[in-house]
Tab-separated table of C-alpha atoms in Angstrom:
chain	number	residue	atom	x	y	z
A	24	UNK	CA	-22.491	55.806	-55.828
A	25	UNK	CA	-21.926	55.086	-52.143
A	26	UNK	CA	-24.804	56.373	-50.009
A	27	UNK	CA	-24.649	57.049	-46.299
A	28	UNK	CA	-27.611	54.672	-46.182
A	29	UNK	CA	-28.874	55.901	-42.845
A	30	UNK	CA	-31.461	53.629	-41.251
A	31	UNK	CA	-33.877	55.044	-38.700
A	32	UNK	CA	-33.086	53.367	-35.387
A	33	UNK	CA	-35.147	54.088	-32.314
A	34	UNK	CA	-33.628	56.071	-29.482
A	35	UNK	CA	-32.987	53.977	-26.408
A	36	UNK	CA	-32.375	54.947	-22.788
A	37	UNK	CA	-28.999	55.017	-21.082
A	38	UNK	CA	-30.027	52.039	-18.937
A	39	UNK	CA	-31.052	50.024	-22.006
A	40	UNK	CA	-27.770	50.872	-23.744
A	41	UNK	CA	-25.840	49.601	-20.712
A	42	UNK	CA	-27.890	46.390	-20.619
A	43	UNK	CA	-27.474	45.676	-24.334
A	44	UNK	CA	-23.715	46.168	-24.145
A	45	UNK	CA	-23.399	43.791	-21.179
A	46	UNK	CA	-25.579	41.162	-22.846
A	47	UNK	CA	-23.821	41.237	-26.210
A	48	UNK	CA	-20.129	41.962	-25.732
A	49	UNK	CA	-18.044	38.770	-26.084
A	50	UNK	CA	-16.001	37.508	-23.139
A	51	UNK	CA	-12.283	37.637	-23.897
A	52	UNK	CA	-10.258	34.412	-23.524
A	53	UNK	CA	-8.006	33.732	-20.533
A	54	UNK	CA	-4.251	33.247	-20.535
A	55	UNK	CA	-1.624	32.329	-17.949
A	56	UNK	CA	1.017	34.953	-17.108
A	57	UNK	CA	3.872	35.377	-14.663
A	58	UNK	CA	3.000	37.300	-11.515
A	59	UNK	CA	5.288	40.141	-12.615
A	60	UNK	CA	3.098	40.585	-15.706
A	61	UNK	CA	-0.254	40.405	-13.905
A	62	UNK	CA	-0.556	43.993	-12.639
A	63	UNK	CA	-3.774	45.639	-13.771
A	64	UNK	CA	-5.088	42.404	-15.280
A	65	UNK	CA	-8.423	40.754	-14.477
A	66	UNK	CA	-8.159	37.499	-12.514
A	67	UNK	CA	-9.849	34.477	-14.101
A	68	UNK	CA	-9.306	31.965	-11.292
A	69	UNK	CA	-9.918	31.902	-7.563
A	70	UNK	CA	-6.817	32.177	-5.386
A	71	UNK	CA	-6.574	30.216	-2.103
A	72	UNK	CA	-3.933	30.045	0.592
A	73	UNK	CA	-1.694	26.992	0.213
A	74	UNK	CA	-0.527	27.189	3.859
A	75	UNK	CA	-1.790	28.790	7.044
A	76	UNK	CA	-1.069	32.526	7.203
A	77	UNK	CA	1.286	33.066	8.884
A	78	UNK	CA	2.701	29.536	8.416
A	79	UNK	CA	4.402	29.551	11.840
A	80	UNK	CA	4.267	31.505	15.097
A	81	UNK	CA	6.040	34.620	13.844
A	82	UNK	CA	8.117	36.891	16.062
A	83	UNK	CA	6.971	40.520	15.753
A	84	UNK	CA	9.781	42.345	17.617
A	85	UNK	CA	13.531	42.008	18.086
A	86	UNK	CA	14.072	40.835	21.670
A	87	UNK	CA	13.960	37.722	23.809
A	88	UNK	CA	11.444	34.880	23.802
A	89	UNK	CA	10.215	33.772	27.225
A	90	UNK	CA	7.580	31.482	28.715
A	91	UNK	CA	4.959	33.829	30.174
A	92	UNK	CA	4.155	31.384	32.989
A	93	UNK	CA	7.739	31.693	34.290
A	94	UNK	CA	7.455	35.484	34.387
A	95	UNK	CA	4.052	35.307	36.035
A	96	UNK	CA	5.616	33.013	38.658
A	97	UNK	CA	7.988	35.845	39.542
A	98	UNK	CA	11.145	35.194	37.525
A	99	UNK	CA	12.765	38.291	35.980
A	100	UNK	CA	16.288	37.124	35.057
A	101	UNK	CA	16.785	34.382	32.442
A	102	UNK	CA	19.795	32.637	30.958
A	103	UNK	CA	20.175	33.304	27.209
A	104	UNK	CA	20.186	29.798	25.725
A	105	UNK	CA	20.606	30.728	22.046
A	106	UNK	CA	19.450	32.888	19.155
A	107	UNK	CA	16.913	32.387	16.324
A	108	UNK	CA	17.183	34.422	13.108
A	109	UNK	CA	14.520	34.786	10.380
A	110	UNK	CA	14.398	31.752	8.118
A	111	UNK	CA	16.067	29.439	10.634
A	112	UNK	CA	14.451	26.395	12.175
A	113	UNK	CA	14.489	27.090	15.938
A	114	UNK	CA	16.549	24.701	18.022
A	115	UNK	CA	15.318	24.167	21.573
A	116	UNK	CA	17.204	21.038	22.615
A	117	UNK	CA	18.644	21.397	26.112
A	118	UNK	CA	16.594	24.522	26.840
A	119	UNK	CA	14.705	24.876	30.128
A	120	UNK	CA	11.807	27.222	29.441
A	121	UNK	CA	11.354	27.895	33.191
A	122	UNK	CA	14.805	29.479	33.533
A	123	UNK	CA	16.000	30.168	29.978
A	124	UNK	CA	15.137	32.617	27.221
A	125	UNK	CA	16.261	32.873	23.589
A	126	UNK	CA	17.160	35.906	21.538
A	127	UNK	CA	14.872	36.268	18.509
A	128	UNK	CA	14.637	38.661	15.576
A	129	UNK	CA	11.553	40.075	13.842
A	130	UNK	CA	10.213	37.539	11.343
A	131	UNK	CA	11.816	34.533	13.040
A	132	UNK	CA	9.910	31.418	14.063
A	133	UNK	CA	9.043	31.362	17.766
A	134	UNK	CA	10.955	28.551	19.544
A	135	UNK	CA	8.805	25.745	20.944
A	136	UNK	CA	7.855	26.190	24.604
A	137	UNK	CA	7.984	29.995	24.514
A	138	UNK	CA	4.902	32.154	24.073
A	139	UNK	CA	5.878	35.805	24.557
A	140	UNK	CA	8.437	38.297	23.227
A	141	UNK	CA	10.058	40.992	25.358
A	142	UNK	CA	11.500	43.745	23.111
A	143	UNK	CA	15.167	44.644	23.583
A	144	UNK	CA	14.066	48.088	24.803
A	145	UNK	CA	12.629	46.382	27.898
A	146	UNK	CA	15.554	44.013	28.534
A	147	UNK	CA	18.954	44.510	30.182
A	148	UNK	CA	21.466	41.996	28.799
A	149	UNK	CA	24.642	41.274	30.754
A	150	UNK	CA	26.893	38.243	31.258
A	151	UNK	CA	24.781	35.903	29.132
A	152	UNK	CA	21.566	36.722	31.003
A	153	UNK	CA	18.544	38.891	30.283
A	154	UNK	CA	16.861	40.966	32.998
A	155	UNK	CA	13.281	41.923	32.157
A	156	UNK	CA	12.193	45.522	32.824
A	157	UNK	CA	8.489	45.128	32.080
A	158	UNK	CA	5.708	45.135	34.691
A	159	UNK	CA	3.471	42.648	32.857
A	160	UNK	CA	3.854	39.809	30.383
A	161	UNK	CA	1.092	37.771	28.761
A	162	UNK	CA	0.928	34.793	26.439
A	163	UNK	CA	0.967	35.861	22.783
A	164	UNK	CA	2.770	39.146	23.488
A	165	UNK	CA	4.310	40.322	20.162
A	166	UNK	CA	3.603	36.941	18.565
A	167	UNK	CA	1.761	36.639	15.237
A	168	UNK	CA	0.030	33.297	15.791
A	169	UNK	CA	0.188	30.571	13.138
A	170	UNK	CA	-2.983	30.609	11.015
A	171	UNK	CA	-4.401	33.664	12.800
A	172	UNK	CA	-4.847	35.529	9.488
A	173	UNK	CA	-6.107	32.590	7.427
A	174	UNK	CA	-6.219	28.805	7.504
A	175	UNK	CA	-4.820	26.752	4.637
A	176	UNK	CA	-7.298	26.688	1.746
A	177	UNK	CA	-8.893	30.047	2.565
A	178	UNK	CA	-10.279	31.974	-0.430
A	179	UNK	CA	-8.147	35.101	-0.829
A	180	UNK	CA	-9.308	36.493	-4.190
A	181	UNK	CA	-12.242	35.609	-6.411
A	182	UNK	CA	-12.001	35.560	-10.181
A	183	UNK	CA	-13.034	38.917	-11.571
A	184	UNK	CA	-10.763	40.901	-9.269
A	185	UNK	CA	-8.644	43.574	-10.927
A	186	UNK	CA	-5.076	43.014	-9.763
A	187	UNK	CA	-3.792	46.143	-8.051
A	188	UNK	CA	-0.723	46.374	-5.801
A	189	UNK	CA	-2.498	45.054	-2.682
A	190	UNK	CA	-3.980	42.064	-4.511
A	191	UNK	CA	-0.699	41.249	-6.243
A	192	UNK	CA	0.937	41.287	-2.795
A	193	UNK	CA	-1.690	38.863	-1.474
A	194	UNK	CA	-1.137	36.490	-4.405
A	195	UNK	CA	2.634	36.611	-3.908
A	196	UNK	CA	2.125	35.860	-0.218
A	197	UNK	CA	0.232	32.729	-1.219
A	198	UNK	CA	3.277	31.567	-3.166
A	199	UNK	CA	1.741	31.663	-6.658
A	200	UNK	CA	4.211	32.518	-9.419
A	201	UNK	CA	1.712	32.350	-12.305
A	202	UNK	CA	-1.920	33.363	-12.654
A	203	UNK	CA	-4.778	32.836	-15.066
A	204	UNK	CA	-5.985	36.264	-16.223
A	205	UNK	CA	-8.047	37.707	-19.061
A	206	UNK	CA	-6.190	38.472	-22.230
A	207	UNK	CA	-5.984	42.221	-22.759
A	208	UNK	CA	-8.189	43.335	-25.650
A	209	UNK	CA	-6.456	44.634	-28.749
A	210	UNK	CA	-8.074	47.943	-29.681
A	211	UNK	CA	-8.040	50.005	-32.885
A	212	UNK	CA	-9.108	53.668	-32.839
A	213	UNK	CA	-10.201	55.174	-36.144
A	214	UNK	CA	-11.029	58.853	-36.543
A	215	UNK	CA	-12.422	60.184	-39.802
A	216	UNK	CA	-13.211	63.502	-41.439
A	217	UNK	CA	-11.690	65.744	-44.120
A	218	UNK	CA	-11.650	68.622	-41.649
A	219	UNK	CA	-9.462	66.764	-39.147
A	220	UNK	CA	-5.676	67.199	-39.141
A	221	UNK	CA	-3.302	65.436	-36.766
A	222	UNK	CA	-1.375	67.665	-34.319
A	223	UNK	CA	1.930	68.824	-35.791
A	224	UNK	CA	0.750	68.662	-39.403
A	225	UNK	CA	0.035	71.719	-41.622
A	226	UNK	CA	-3.479	73.056	-41.084
A	227	UNK	CA	-5.781	75.493	-42.883
A	228	UNK	CA	-8.188	78.017	-41.423
A	229	UNK	CA	-11.137	75.683	-41.978
A	230	UNK	CA	-9.668	72.584	-40.371
A	231	UNK	CA	-9.325	71.405	-36.777
A	232	UNK	CA	-6.767	69.308	-34.958
A	233	UNK	CA	-7.701	65.708	-34.282
A	234	UNK	CA	-8.368	65.106	-30.598
A	235	UNK	CA	-10.352	61.911	-30.294
A	236	UNK	CA	-7.712	59.308	-31.116
A	237	UNK	CA	-5.360	60.884	-28.596
A	238	UNK	CA	-7.912	61.492	-25.828
A	239	UNK	CA	-9.606	58.094	-26.112
A	240	UNK	CA	-6.291	56.255	-26.357
A	241	UNK	CA	-5.015	58.075	-23.274
A	242	UNK	CA	-8.175	57.243	-21.330
A	243	UNK	CA	-7.889	53.566	-22.267
A	244	UNK	CA	-4.176	53.286	-21.540
A	245	UNK	CA	-4.543	55.011	-18.167
A	246	UNK	CA	-6.849	52.097	-17.301
A	247	UNK	CA	-4.332	49.483	-18.448
A	248	UNK	CA	-5.954	48.798	-21.834
A	249	UNK	CA	-3.129	47.970	-24.265
A	250	UNK	CA	-2.270	47.649	-27.109
A	251	UNK	CA	-4.170	50.526	-28.741
A	252	UNK	CA	-3.433	51.418	-32.376
A	253	UNK	CA	-4.708	54.589	-34.072
A	254	UNK	CA	-5.684	55.465	-37.647
A	255	UNK	CA	-7.203	58.458	-39.409
A	256	UNK	CA	-9.286	58.261	-42.563
A	257	UNK	CA	-10.762	60.905	-44.857
A	258	UNK	CA	-14.465	61.074	-45.707
A	259	UNK	CA	-14.035	58.436	-48.401
A	260	UNK	CA	-16.411	55.511	-47.822
A	261	UNK	CA	-14.350	53.009	-49.833
A	262	UNK	CA	-11.193	53.915	-47.934
A	263	UNK	CA	-13.133	53.897	-44.655
A	264	UNK	CA	-14.394	50.406	-45.448
A	265	UNK	CA	-10.835	49.216	-46.075
A	266	UNK	CA	-9.490	50.715	-42.846
A	267	UNK	CA	-12.347	49.477	-40.642
A	268	UNK	CA	-12.334	46.063	-42.334
A	269	UNK	CA	-8.646	45.573	-41.670
A	270	UNK	CA	-9.037	46.782	-38.079
A	271	UNK	CA	-11.844	44.262	-37.537
A	272	UNK	CA	-9.667	41.436	-38.845
A	273	UNK	CA	-6.801	42.301	-36.485
A	274	UNK	CA	-8.435	43.569	-33.267
A	275	UNK	CA	-10.963	42.570	-30.638
A	276	UNK	CA	-12.395	46.077	-30.300
A	277	UNK	CA	-12.761	48.751	-32.980
A	278	UNK	CA	-13.681	52.280	-31.907
A	279	UNK	CA	-14.598	54.745	-34.642
A	280	UNK	CA	-15.096	58.442	-33.929
A	281	UNK	CA	-17.004	60.711	-36.285
A	282	UNK	CA	-19.226	59.979	-39.266
A	283	UNK	CA	-21.922	58.323	-37.199
A	284	UNK	CA	-24.740	60.893	-37.224
A	285	UNK	CA	-27.158	62.019	-39.974
A	286	UNK	CA	-24.901	64.145	-42.188
A	287	UNK	CA	-24.324	63.619	-45.911
A	288	UNK	CA	-20.796	62.369	-45.166
A	289	UNK	CA	-21.651	60.246	-42.147
A	290	UNK	CA	-20.869	56.919	-43.797
A	291	UNK	CA	-19.841	54.846	-40.778
A	292	UNK	CA	-23.139	53.000	-40.068
A	293	UNK	CA	-23.496	52.029	-43.740
A	294	UNK	CA	-19.859	50.928	-43.936
A	295	UNK	CA	-20.299	48.789	-40.825
A	296	UNK	CA	-23.403	47.187	-42.327
A	297	UNK	CA	-21.432	46.333	-45.500
A	298	UNK	CA	-18.780	44.754	-43.269
A	299	UNK	CA	-21.480	42.529	-41.695
A	300	UNK	CA	-21.407	44.209	-38.314
A	301	UNK	CA	-24.715	43.611	-36.551
A	302	UNK	CA	-26.053	46.869	-35.131
A	303	UNK	CA	-27.179	46.295	-31.546
A	304	UNK	CA	-28.197	49.926	-31.076
A	305	UNK	CA	-27.654	53.324	-32.662
A	306	UNK	CA	-28.751	56.506	-30.862
A	307	UNK	CA	-29.216	56.993	-27.135
A	308	UNK	CA	-31.408	59.571	-25.384
A	309	UNK	CA	-28.483	61.503	-23.939
A	310	UNK	CA	-26.406	64.638	-24.310
A	311	UNK	CA	-23.615	64.637	-25.242
A	312	UNK	CA	-23.310	61.466	-27.299
A	313	UNK	CA	-26.745	61.014	-28.845
A	314	UNK	CA	-25.567	59.163	-32.034
A	315	UNK	CA	-23.627	56.468	-30.101
A	316	UNK	CA	-23.464	53.162	-32.012
A	317	UNK	CA	-22.703	49.660	-30.714
A	318	UNK	CA	-22.371	46.559	-32.867
A	319	UNK	CA	-20.986	43.017	-32.989
A	320	UNK	CA	-19.423	41.048	-35.842
A	321	UNK	CA	-19.424	37.298	-35.505
A	322	UNK	CA	-18.674	35.966	-32.040
A	323	UNK	CA	-15.505	37.885	-31.248
A	324	UNK	CA	-15.480	41.439	-32.660
A	325	UNK	CA	-16.982	44.521	-31.029
A	326	UNK	CA	-17.529	47.955	-32.565
A	327	UNK	CA	-18.264	51.256	-30.872
A	328	UNK	CA	-18.879	54.271	-33.099
A	329	UNK	CA	-18.643	57.522	-31.166
A	330	UNK	CA	-19.810	60.984	-32.165
A	331	UNK	CA	-16.984	63.109	-33.541
A	332	UNK	CA	-17.299	65.988	-31.110
A	333	UNK	CA	-14.503	65.641	-28.539
A	334	UNK	CA	-16.610	65.958	-25.376
A	335	UNK	CA	-19.073	63.386	-26.725
A	336	UNK	CA	-16.247	60.978	-27.543
A	337	UNK	CA	-14.686	61.314	-24.084
A	338	UNK	CA	-17.974	60.981	-22.219
A	339	UNK	CA	-19.114	57.958	-24.250
A	340	UNK	CA	-15.734	56.276	-23.785
A	341	UNK	CA	-15.865	56.734	-20.028
A	342	UNK	CA	-19.572	55.988	-19.635
A	343	UNK	CA	-19.846	52.972	-21.957
A	344	UNK	CA	-16.615	51.799	-23.594
A	345	UNK	CA	-14.381	51.460	-20.527
A	346	UNK	CA	-16.965	49.574	-18.425
A	347	UNK	CA	-17.669	47.373	-21.455
A	348	UNK	CA	-14.002	46.458	-21.843
A	349	UNK	CA	-13.700	45.497	-18.183
A	350	UNK	CA	-16.928	43.494	-18.501
A	351	UNK	CA	-15.428	41.701	-21.534
A	352	UNK	CA	-12.398	40.828	-19.402
A	353	UNK	CA	-14.663	39.295	-16.757
A	354	UNK	CA	-14.149	41.995	-14.137
A	355	UNK	CA	-16.588	42.102	-11.239
A	356	UNK	CA	-17.347	45.723	-10.469
A	357	UNK	CA	-20.099	48.215	-9.982
A	358	UNK	CA	-20.037	51.965	-10.334
A	359	UNK	CA	-22.191	53.508	-7.655
A	360	UNK	CA	-20.539	56.805	-6.788
A	361	UNK	CA	-22.897	59.634	-5.848
A	362	UNK	CA	-22.333	63.342	-5.396
A	363	UNK	CA	-24.248	66.451	-4.392
A	364	UNK	CA	-24.821	68.862	-7.246
A	365	UNK	CA	-22.693	71.924	-6.499
A	366	UNK	CA	-24.955	74.541	-8.101
A	367	UNK	CA	-28.336	74.907	-9.777
A	368	UNK	CA	-28.424	73.471	-13.281
A	369	UNK	CA	-30.902	74.249	-16.050
A	370	UNK	CA	-31.495	71.653	-18.754
A	371	UNK	CA	-34.682	71.529	-20.812
A	372	UNK	CA	-34.580	68.570	-23.281
A	373	UNK	CA	-35.957	65.196	-22.229
A	374	UNK	CA	-32.532	63.567	-22.369
A	375	UNK	CA	-30.041	62.188	-19.874
A	376	UNK	CA	-27.414	64.908	-19.432
A	377	UNK	CA	-23.706	64.389	-18.715
A	378	UNK	CA	-22.242	67.810	-17.821
A	379	UNK	CA	-18.515	68.013	-16.966
A	380	UNK	CA	-17.907	68.826	-13.303
A	381	UNK	CA	-15.273	69.546	-10.702
A	382	UNK	CA	-15.612	66.990	-7.906
A	383	UNK	CA	-14.428	67.885	-4.400
A	384	UNK	CA	-14.567	65.701	-1.292
A	385	UNK	CA	-15.222	67.281	2.114
A	386	UNK	CA	-14.077	66.165	5.575
A	387	UNK	CA	-17.111	63.873	5.878
A	388	UNK	CA	-16.163	62.121	2.592
A	389	UNK	CA	-19.123	63.686	0.772
A	390	UNK	CA	-18.510	64.529	-2.878
A	391	UNK	CA	-19.670	67.886	-4.190
A	392	UNK	CA	-19.779	68.019	-8.004
A	393	UNK	CA	-20.003	71.511	-9.490
A	394	UNK	CA	-20.898	71.770	-13.203
A	395	UNK	CA	-18.443	73.777	-15.290
A	396	UNK	CA	-19.330	76.388	-17.876
A	397	UNK	CA	-20.018	74.160	-20.841
A	398	UNK	CA	-21.101	75.475	-24.236
A	399	UNK	CA	-21.607	72.340	-26.324
A	400	UNK	CA	-20.108	68.946	-27.157
A	401	UNK	CA	-17.299	70.569	-29.145
A	402	UNK	CA	-16.156	72.621	-26.145
A	403	UNK	CA	-13.157	70.423	-25.315
A	404	UNK	CA	-11.463	73.136	-23.240
A	405	UNK	CA	-14.246	72.664	-20.657
A	406	UNK	CA	-12.681	69.302	-19.820
A	407	UNK	CA	-9.347	70.789	-18.735
A	408	UNK	CA	-10.536	71.624	-15.215
A	409	UNK	CA	-12.988	68.740	-14.934
A	410	UNK	CA	-12.558	65.650	-12.777
A	411	UNK	CA	-15.363	63.786	-14.535
A	412	UNK	CA	-19.067	64.280	-15.179
A	413	UNK	CA	-22.395	63.655	-13.493
A	414	UNK	CA	-25.513	61.971	-14.808
A	415	UNK	CA	-28.681	64.069	-14.759
A	416	UNK	CA	-31.530	61.609	-15.386
A	417	UNK	CA	-33.954	62.051	-18.253
A	418	UNK	CA	-37.110	63.714	-16.889
A	419	UNK	CA	-39.652	66.481	-17.443
A	420	UNK	CA	-37.797	68.806	-15.076
A	421	UNK	CA	-36.015	71.877	-16.403
A	422	UNK	CA	-34.134	72.956	-13.270
A	423	UNK	CA	-32.017	70.765	-11.017
A	424	UNK	CA	-31.265	72.474	-7.689
A	425	UNK	CA	-27.935	72.463	-5.904
A	426	UNK	CA	-27.691	69.712	-3.293
A	427	UNK	CA	-29.586	66.961	-5.113
A	428	UNK	CA	-27.888	63.570	-5.344
A	429	UNK	CA	-26.569	62.607	-8.783
A	430	UNK	CA	-24.380	59.782	-10.074
A	431	UNK	CA	-20.769	60.829	-10.469
A	432	UNK	CA	-18.326	59.399	-13.003
A	433	UNK	CA	-14.720	60.472	-12.398
A	434	UNK	CA	-12.514	60.077	-15.440
A	435	UNK	CA	-10.590	57.417	-13.512
A	436	UNK	CA	-12.779	54.356	-12.973
A	437	UNK	CA	-12.911	52.645	-9.597
A	438	UNK	CA	-12.707	49.020	-10.642
A	439	UNK	CA	-12.560	46.119	-8.223
A	440	UNK	CA	-14.367	43.074	-6.848
A	441	UNK	CA	-17.728	43.466	-5.173
A	442	UNK	CA	-20.530	41.452	-3.661
A	443	UNK	CA	-23.188	40.934	-6.298
A	444	UNK	CA	-26.679	42.015	-5.345
A	445	UNK	CA	-29.399	39.551	-6.268
């Protein structure tokens, strides 16, 4: 007879749960990919400039290049001695910079001996000469000086950066075609429960549609976590052991939802123990998500077991699983977003509370997070209008007044490099 075999684990705090995850989750290996395949990935090498940026004195406007000293000496009409287009090496042989100018286009290399650009709008060209119509000219006018952005060898990106469009652009500008990045984790999602039916399948009055595999997978994939495979299993411990065991053999991360609490059919912790998963913690002083489980098998496999209620599963994924996956990929980030509570909130238990909220930003960039009407952790419709949730710290208080500062967790993580605080 298979027993749920529940072991009494002590409740831990949210902060301790975060610490234990960071300390125990294995670092994923690195791989080299083409720049086109690096978007959203976590950088595992520092990137430096190979050349000065820009690598030459770059023309910033279409017009004529002149020597500012000649203009300052009173000359206004210059002979046009030639033209320089982008990508061409400028030719200045036989050019007198005191009396000559050269036509140049945006992005071209500034010809030697010239130090200012007069845009075509301020030039009258006639008979092979250019007459300047500007009152003042100065050295460096509309010239992007060589090395003014960065010298050769300058650190552009540190390892741990998440590669968004701006960072990909910077890497491309440094001439790198391939990058060392973290391998994306392979993830398996496993829901369980006899009462759960997948959307589109026949359902009885006493069953519910499965939400967690879809919601958690969507949340992961919106953050670039792929591939994610999904499975559903009935409340059969032998079958559950087979499904989880196979998932552990084929994936870096296994996320189980349901069957993790104290019920007669909550077999997941016992199944994980039989599969030699070391339980790091089980149960956190929080609502929703109290029965959260985190474990490790060997040196490379990670297991999260989430409560089956849909709000609990979403909140635990956003609060713990997503940050853990980015940590496993070597990302350098910190989540330190704060908001003002939008209305009074009553909450009696001595638990950390994660109520869903609507976050709005005012003209001064302050975030106001207003808790939604929220019945319980099965009230998934409460999430429809939410932008995330806030963290109400565990305390003896029973009322939290509008206006107090609370940590805010939008569903979309803000992940990027940061300066570590010692």
